[in-house]
mmCIF file of C-alpha atoms in Angstrom:
data_model
loop_
_atom_site.group_PDB
_atom_site.id
_atom_site.type_symbol
_atom_site.label_atom_id
_atom_site.label_comp_id
_atom_site.label_asym_id
_atom_site.label_seq_id
_atom_site.Cartn_x
_atom_site.Cartn_y
_atom_site.Cartn_z
ATOM 1 C CA ALA A 1 6.286 -63.472 53.717
ATOM 2 C CA GLN A 2 4.089 -66.278 52.519
ATOM 3 C CA SER A 3 1.598 -65.483 49.778
ATOM 4 C CA VAL A 4 -0.610 -67.099 47.173
ATOM 5 C CA ALA A 5 -1.714 -65.538 43.906
ATOM 6 C CA GLN A 6 -4.561 -66.626 41.691
ATOM 7 C CA PRO A 7 -4.150 -64.215 38.789
ATOM 8 C CA GLU A 8 -7.527 -64.858 37.172
ATOM 9 C CA ASP A 9 -10.739 -63.752 38.859
ATOM 10 C CA GLN A 10 -12.728 -65.832 36.390
ATOM 11 C CA VAL A 11 -12.053 -68.570 33.858
ATOM 12 C CA ASN A 12 -14.545 -69.481 31.147
ATOM 13 C CA VAL A 13 -14.306 -72.836 29.388
ATOM 14 C CA ALA A 14 -16.595 -74.702 27.036
ATOM 15 C CA GLU A 15 -17.811 -78.085 28.207
ATOM 16 C CA GLY A 16 -15.535 -80.865 27.015
ATOM 17 C CA ASN A 17 -12.491 -78.610 26.682
ATOM 18 C CA PRO A 18 -9.479 -78.807 28.969
ATOM 19 C CA LEU A 19 -9.340 -76.332 31.830
ATOM 20 C CA THR A 20 -6.529 -74.725 33.797
ATOM 21 C CA VAL A 21 -6.841 -72.607 36.928
ATOM 22 C CA LYS A 22 -3.590 -70.887 37.811
ATOM 23 C CA CYS A 23 -1.889 -70.568 41.176
ATOM 24 C CA THR A 24 1.533 -69.258 42.138
ATOM 25 C CA TYR A 25 2.958 -69.107 45.626
ATOM 26 C CA SER A 26 5.751 -67.629 47.676
ATOM 27 C CA VAL A 27 7.194 -69.350 50.759
ATOM 28 C CA SER A 28 10.689 -69.483 52.179
ATOM 29 C CA GLY A 29 10.590 -73.145 53.173
ATOM 30 C CA ASN A 30 9.104 -76.300 51.695
ATOM 31 C CA PRO A 31 5.583 -75.710 50.416
ATOM 32 C CA TYR A 32 2.558 -77.842 51.161
ATOM 33 C CA LEU A 33 0.015 -76.958 48.466
ATOM 34 C CA PHE A 34 -3.740 -77.478 48.377
ATOM 35 C CA TRP A 35 -6.730 -76.912 46.125
ATOM 36 C CA TYR A 36 -10.222 -76.538 47.523
ATOM 37 C CA VAL A 37 -13.518 -76.022 45.691
ATOM 38 C CA GLN A 38 -16.546 -74.096 46.919
ATOM 39 C CA TYR A 39 -20.005 -74.625 45.462
ATOM 40 C CA PRO A 40 -22.712 -71.987 46.096
ATOM 41 C CA ASN A 41 -23.913 -71.914 49.723
ATOM 42 C CA ARG A 42 -21.614 -74.750 50.669
ATOM 43 C CA GLY A 43 -18.372 -75.065 52.555
ATOM 44 C CA LEU A 44 -14.962 -75.513 51.033
ATOM 45 C CA GLN A 45 -14.212 -79.053 49.870
ATOM 46 C CA PHE A 46 -10.738 -80.515 49.573
ATOM 47 C CA LEU A 47 -9.703 -81.478 46.016
ATOM 48 C CA LEU A 48 -6.038 -82.427 46.178
ATOM 49 C CA LYS A 49 -2.699 -81.650 47.775
ATOM 50 C CA TYR A 50 1.015 -81.739 47.068
ATOM 51 C CA ILE A 51 3.319 -82.649 49.923
ATOM 52 C CA THR A 52 6.305 -84.348 48.332
ATOM 53 C CA GLY A 53 7.144 -86.803 45.569
ATOM 54 C CA ASP A 54 5.595 -86.885 42.098
ATOM 55 C CA ASN A 55 4.988 -83.398 40.772
ATOM 56 C CA LEU A 56 1.679 -84.421 39.189
ATOM 57 C CA VAL A 57 -0.994 -84.911 41.807
ATOM 58 C CA LYS A 58 -4.377 -86.450 41.085
ATOM 59 C CA GLY A 59 -7.439 -85.571 43.107
ATOM 60 C CA SER A 60 -11.193 -85.726 43.269
ATOM 61 C CA TYR A 61 -13.616 -85.385 40.324
ATOM 62 C CA GLY A 62 -10.902 -85.973 37.716
ATOM 63 C CA PHE A 63 -8.856 -82.913 38.701
ATOM 64 C CA GLU A 64 -5.078 -82.893 38.798
ATOM 65 C CA ALA A 65 -2.421 -80.314 39.577
ATOM 66 C CA GLU A 66 1.214 -79.962 38.662
ATOM 67 C CA PHE A 67 3.786 -78.711 41.139
ATOM 68 C CA ASN A 68 6.518 -76.685 39.421
ATOM 69 C CA LYS A 69 9.220 -75.680 41.873
ATOM 70 C CA SER A 70 11.192 -73.457 39.491
ATOM 71 C CA GLN A 71 8.096 -71.464 38.565
ATOM 72 C CA THR A 72 6.611 -71.694 42.076
ATOM 73 C CA SER A 73 3.310 -72.721 40.563
ATOM 74 C CA PHE A 74 0.620 -75.284 41.308
ATOM 75 C CA HIS A 75 -1.901 -75.001 38.478
ATOM 76 C CA LEU A 76 -5.135 -76.987 38.641
ATOM 77 C CA LYS A 77 -6.115 -78.888 35.499
ATOM 78 C CA LYS A 78 -8.757 -81.167 34.099
ATOM 79 C CA PRO A 79 -8.645 -82.745 30.620
ATOM 80 C CA SER A 80 -12.360 -82.394 29.879
ATOM 81 C CA ALA A 81 -14.544 -79.879 31.715
ATOM 82 C CA LEU A 82 -18.082 -80.566 32.891
ATOM 83 C CA VAL A 83 -20.813 -77.997 33.504
ATOM 84 C CA SER A 84 -20.948 -79.311 37.071
ATOM 85 C CA ASP A 85 -17.330 -78.177 37.577
ATOM 86 C CA SER A 86 -18.571 -74.582 37.680
ATOM 87 C CA ALA A 87 -17.636 -73.293 41.132
ATOM 88 C CA LEU A 88 -15.150 -71.158 43.047
ATOM 89 C CA TYR A 89 -11.654 -72.642 43.330
ATOM 90 C CA PHE A 90 -9.129 -71.730 46.000
ATOM 91 C CA CYS A 91 -5.425 -72.456 46.138
ATOM 92 C CA ALA A 92 -3.717 -72.537 49.550
ATOM 93 C CA VAL A 93 -0.184 -73.063 50.846
ATOM 94 C CA ARG A 94 1.467 -74.003 54.114
ATOM 95 C CA GLU A 95 5.145 -73.532 54.817
ATOM 96 C CA ASN A 96 6.788 -76.667 56.221
ATOM 97 C CA SER A 97 4.723 -77.941 59.141
ATOM 98 C CA ASN A 98 3.212 -74.603 60.028
ATOM 99 C CA TYR A 99 -0.491 -75.072 60.698
ATOM 100 C CA GLN A 100 -1.374 -71.757 59.039
ATOM 101 C CA LEU A 101 -2.905 -71.988 55.596
ATOM 102 C CA ILE A 102 -2.418 -68.990 53.326
ATOM 103 C CA TRP A 103 -5.261 -68.666 50.823
ATOM 104 C CA GLY A 104 -5.562 -67.212 47.372
ATOM 105 C CA ALA A 105 -8.473 -64.920 46.559
ATOM 106 C CA GLY A 106 -10.206 -67.594 44.502
ATOM 107 C CA THR A 107 -11.005 -68.126 40.824
ATOM 108 C CA LYS A 108 -14.540 -68.465 39.565
ATOM 109 C CA LEU A 109 -14.717 -71.263 37.001
ATOM 110 C CA ILE A 110 -17.606 -71.145 34.549
ATOM 111 C CA ILE A 111 -18.167 -74.095 32.248
ATOM 112 C CA LYS A 112 -20.565 -73.353 29.408
ATOM 113 C CA PRO A 113 -22.547 -76.127 27.704
ATOM 114 C CA GLY B 1 -20.441 -86.681 63.393
ATOM 115 C CA ALA B 2 -19.823 -87.377 59.732
ATOM 116 C CA GLY B 3 -18.924 -83.808 58.914
ATOM 117 C CA VAL B 4 -18.413 -80.382 60.441
ATOM 118 C CA SER B 5 -21.715 -78.897 61.509
ATOM 119 C CA GLN B 6 -22.285 -75.165 61.899
ATOM 120 C CA THR B 7 -25.319 -73.430 63.354
ATOM 121 C CA PRO B 8 -27.099 -71.257 62.589
ATOM 122 C CA SER B 9 -26.715 -71.373 58.823
ATOM 123 C CA ASN B 10 -28.054 -67.828 58.616
ATOM 124 C CA LYS B 11 -28.211 -65.128 61.243
ATOM 125 C CA VAL B 12 -29.605 -61.638 60.784
ATOM 126 C CA THR B 13 -29.081 -59.244 63.639
ATOM 127 C CA GLU B 14 -29.115 -55.565 64.391
ATOM 128 C CA LYS B 15 -26.074 -53.418 64.928
ATOM 129 C CA GLY B 16 -24.955 -53.529 68.544
ATOM 130 C CA LYS B 17 -26.398 -56.979 69.325
ATOM 131 C CA TYR B 18 -24.526 -60.023 70.611
ATOM 132 C CA VAL B 19 -24.154 -63.112 68.412
ATOM 133 C CA GLU B 20 -22.972 -66.670 68.996
ATOM 134 C CA LEU B 21 -22.004 -69.049 66.205
ATOM 135 C CA ARG B 22 -21.530 -72.722 66.933
ATOM 136 C CA CYS B 23 -19.254 -75.313 65.360
ATOM 137 C CA ASP B 24 -19.398 -79.063 65.944
ATOM 138 C CA PRO B 25 -16.254 -80.618 64.433
ATOM 139 C CA ILE B 26 -15.633 -84.131 63.233
ATOM 140 C CA SER B 27 -15.387 -86.486 66.175
ATOM 141 C CA GLY B 28 -11.760 -87.058 67.179
ATOM 142 C CA HIS B 29 -10.395 -84.004 65.400
ATOM 143 C CA THR B 30 -8.205 -82.136 67.848
ATOM 144 C CA ALA B 31 -7.583 -79.063 65.704
ATOM 145 C CA LEU B 32 -10.341 -76.532 65.032
ATOM 146 C CA TYR B 33 -10.164 -73.342 63.013
ATOM 147 C CA TRP B 34 -12.428 -70.346 62.521
ATOM 148 C CA TYR B 35 -12.246 -68.321 59.324
ATOM 149 C CA ARG B 36 -14.227 -65.394 57.981
ATOM 150 C CA GLN B 37 -15.034 -65.110 54.292
ATOM 151 C CA SER B 38 -16.317 -61.999 52.566
ATOM 152 C CA LEU B 39 -17.812 -62.051 49.096
ATOM 153 C CA GLY B 40 -15.184 -62.606 46.428
ATOM 154 C CA GLN B 41 -12.420 -63.246 48.938
ATOM 155 C CA GLY B 42 -10.526 -66.208 50.269
ATOM 156 C CA PRO B 43 -10.965 -67.314 53.868
ATOM 157 C CA GLU B 44 -9.442 -64.997 56.460
ATOM 158 C CA PHE B 45 -7.957 -66.752 59.491
ATOM 159 C CA LEU B 46 -9.458 -65.861 62.856
ATOM 160 C CA ILE B 47 -8.418 -68.406 65.472
ATOM 161 C CA TYR B 48 -6.977 -71.903 65.837
ATOM 162 C CA PHE B 49 -7.632 -74.337 68.690
ATOM 163 C CA GLN B 50 -5.529 -77.355 69.542
ATOM 164 C CA GLY B 51 -7.675 -79.244 72.019
ATOM 165 C CA THR B 52 -9.272 -76.879 74.492
ATOM 166 C CA GLY B 53 -6.767 -74.077 74.159
ATOM 167 C CA ALA B 54 -6.529 -71.308 71.612
ATOM 168 C CA ALA B 55 -3.095 -71.910 70.102
ATOM 169 C CA ASP B 56 -3.313 -68.824 67.896
ATOM 170 C CA ASP B 57 -5.908 -66.063 68.121
ATOM 171 C CA SER B 58 -3.914 -63.517 66.143
ATOM 172 C CA GLY B 59 -6.582 -63.283 63.456
ATOM 173 C CA LEU B 60 -9.356 -62.038 65.704
ATOM 174 C CA PRO B 61 -9.959 -58.486 64.465
ATOM 175 C CA ASN B 62 -10.571 -56.868 67.860
ATOM 176 C CA ASP B 63 -11.711 -57.573 71.396
ATOM 177 C CA ARG B 64 -15.354 -57.800 70.346
ATOM 178 C CA PHE B 65 -14.541 -61.252 68.989
ATOM 179 C CA PHE B 66 -13.962 -64.223 71.285
ATOM 180 C CA ALA B 67 -14.053 -67.980 70.850
ATOM 181 C CA VAL B 68 -14.125 -70.916 73.233
ATOM 182 C CA ARG B 69 -13.801 -74.677 73.035
ATOM 183 C CA PRO B 70 -14.248 -75.759 76.667
ATOM 184 C CA GLU B 71 -14.275 -79.535 76.206
ATOM 185 C CA GLY B 72 -12.070 -79.790 73.153
ATOM 186 C CA SER B 73 -14.941 -80.523 70.801
ATOM 187 C CA VAL B 74 -17.702 -77.988 70.112
ATOM 188 C CA SER B 75 -16.572 -74.398 69.673
ATOM 189 C CA THR B 76 -18.489 -71.154 69.915
ATOM 190 C CA LEU B 77 -17.485 -67.905 68.238
ATOM 191 C CA LYS B 78 -18.882 -64.926 70.120
ATOM 192 C CA ILE B 79 -19.237 -61.441 68.695
ATOM 193 C CA GLN B 80 -20.195 -58.560 70.953
ATOM 194 C CA ARG B 81 -21.651 -55.217 69.878
ATOM 195 C CA THR B 82 -21.909 -56.316 66.261
ATOM 196 C CA GLU B 83 -21.121 -53.851 63.500
ATOM 197 C CA ARG B 84 -22.202 -53.828 59.857
ATOM 198 C CA GLY B 85 -18.626 -54.636 58.875
ATOM 199 C CA ASP B 86 -18.899 -57.959 60.707
ATOM 200 C CA SER B 87 -21.280 -59.200 58.009
ATOM 201 C CA ALA B 88 -19.631 -62.205 56.353
ATOM 202 C CA VAL B 89 -19.730 -65.975 56.196
ATOM 203 C CA TYR B 90 -18.019 -67.494 59.216
ATOM 204 C CA LEU B 91 -16.422 -70.823 58.386
ATOM 205 C CA CYS B 92 -15.348 -73.494 60.810
ATOM 206 C CA ALA B 93 -12.928 -76.281 59.914
ATOM 207 C CA SER B 94 -11.377 -79.180 61.765
ATOM 208 C CA SER B 95 -8.463 -81.528 61.179
ATOM 209 C CA LEU B 96 -7.146 -84.625 62.904
ATOM 210 C CA THR B 97 -4.221 -82.684 64.296
ATOM 211 C CA GLY B 98 -2.729 -79.277 63.741
ATOM 212 C CA PHE B 99 0.881 -80.393 63.815
ATOM 213 C CA SER B 100 1.283 -81.792 60.326
ATOM 214 C CA GLY B 101 1.656 -79.617 57.266
ATOM 215 C CA ALA B 102 -0.089 -82.295 55.243
ATOM 216 C CA ASN B 103 -3.280 -82.034 57.262
ATOM 217 C CA VAL B 104 -6.443 -81.549 55.269
ATOM 218 C CA LEU B 105 -9.057 -79.244 56.712
ATOM 219 C CA THR B 106 -12.693 -80.301 56.581
ATOM 220 C CA PHE B 107 -14.996 -77.291 56.456
ATOM 221 C CA GLY B 108 -18.528 -76.777 57.580
ATOM 222 C CA ALA B 109 -21.086 -75.074 55.332
ATOM 223 C CA GLY B 110 -20.626 -71.807 57.193
ATOM 224 C CA SER B 111 -22.773 -69.383 59.139
ATOM 225 C CA ARG B 112 -23.837 -66.346 57.146
ATOM 226 C CA LEU B 113 -24.028 -63.325 59.448
ATOM 227 C CA THR B 114 -25.824 -60.191 58.332
ATOM 228 C CA VAL B 115 -25.705 -57.140 60.573
ATOM 229 C CA LEU B 116 -28.325 -54.540 59.690
#
C-alpha cells in the first residue's frame, strides 16, 4: 500500500540557519513526489515536485528537495531559513500515473528570529 | 478565474441541517477534487471529478455526502443531516487533467464547516 511519513510533527530552526523537513514514502511503482505549503487560513500551495531526472529539485521561495531512491526519501531543504517560512508543510506521493495523491500528516515549521 | 474559489469561507450550522459548499475551479481545468482536512492532519480524499462525472467517490464517508459538477466546471459538495464529526475544513482543488502523475493541484482557500 502507498504511504507517506513525515516523522516530525514540528521543526524549530533559527532564522538564517539551514532547514530540513523530512519525508519518506512507500509505493510499489515509480513515485511522483510533491511538497506543498499551507499558511494559516489559506489553501495548500505547490512548492516543488519530482517526476524524473535530476534528484535535486528546486522550487518556489528558495526551497529544494532531494529524491533518494535507495532511502525512499524526499526531504525538503532550504539553505537559509526566513521567519516568513513558518508554516505547515505537506509531502505527497502518487504512484505512476495514478491520479490519487497520498498525503503525509504535515510538519509544522517554526522559524525563530 | 485566476485561482480556485470556494464559498462560503466559513459556515456554522446546527446538527441535523443541510449544507452546500461550492467550488469554482480554474477555467479549463477538467479535473476537480474535494478533500477534507481536520486540525493537525493532511488532506483526506473525498471525491474526484473528470469533467462532469465522478471518476472516484470512494472517499465519501457515507451517503450523507454527495457532490455534483453538472457542467464540468463549478462543483457543489452537499452534506445532509450534518453531524458534529463533519466539522472540518473542506478543500477543493483542480488540475488541468487527472491523467498525468505529474499534475499539480491548485487548491482553494477552503470552506471551514463547524457543526454545533
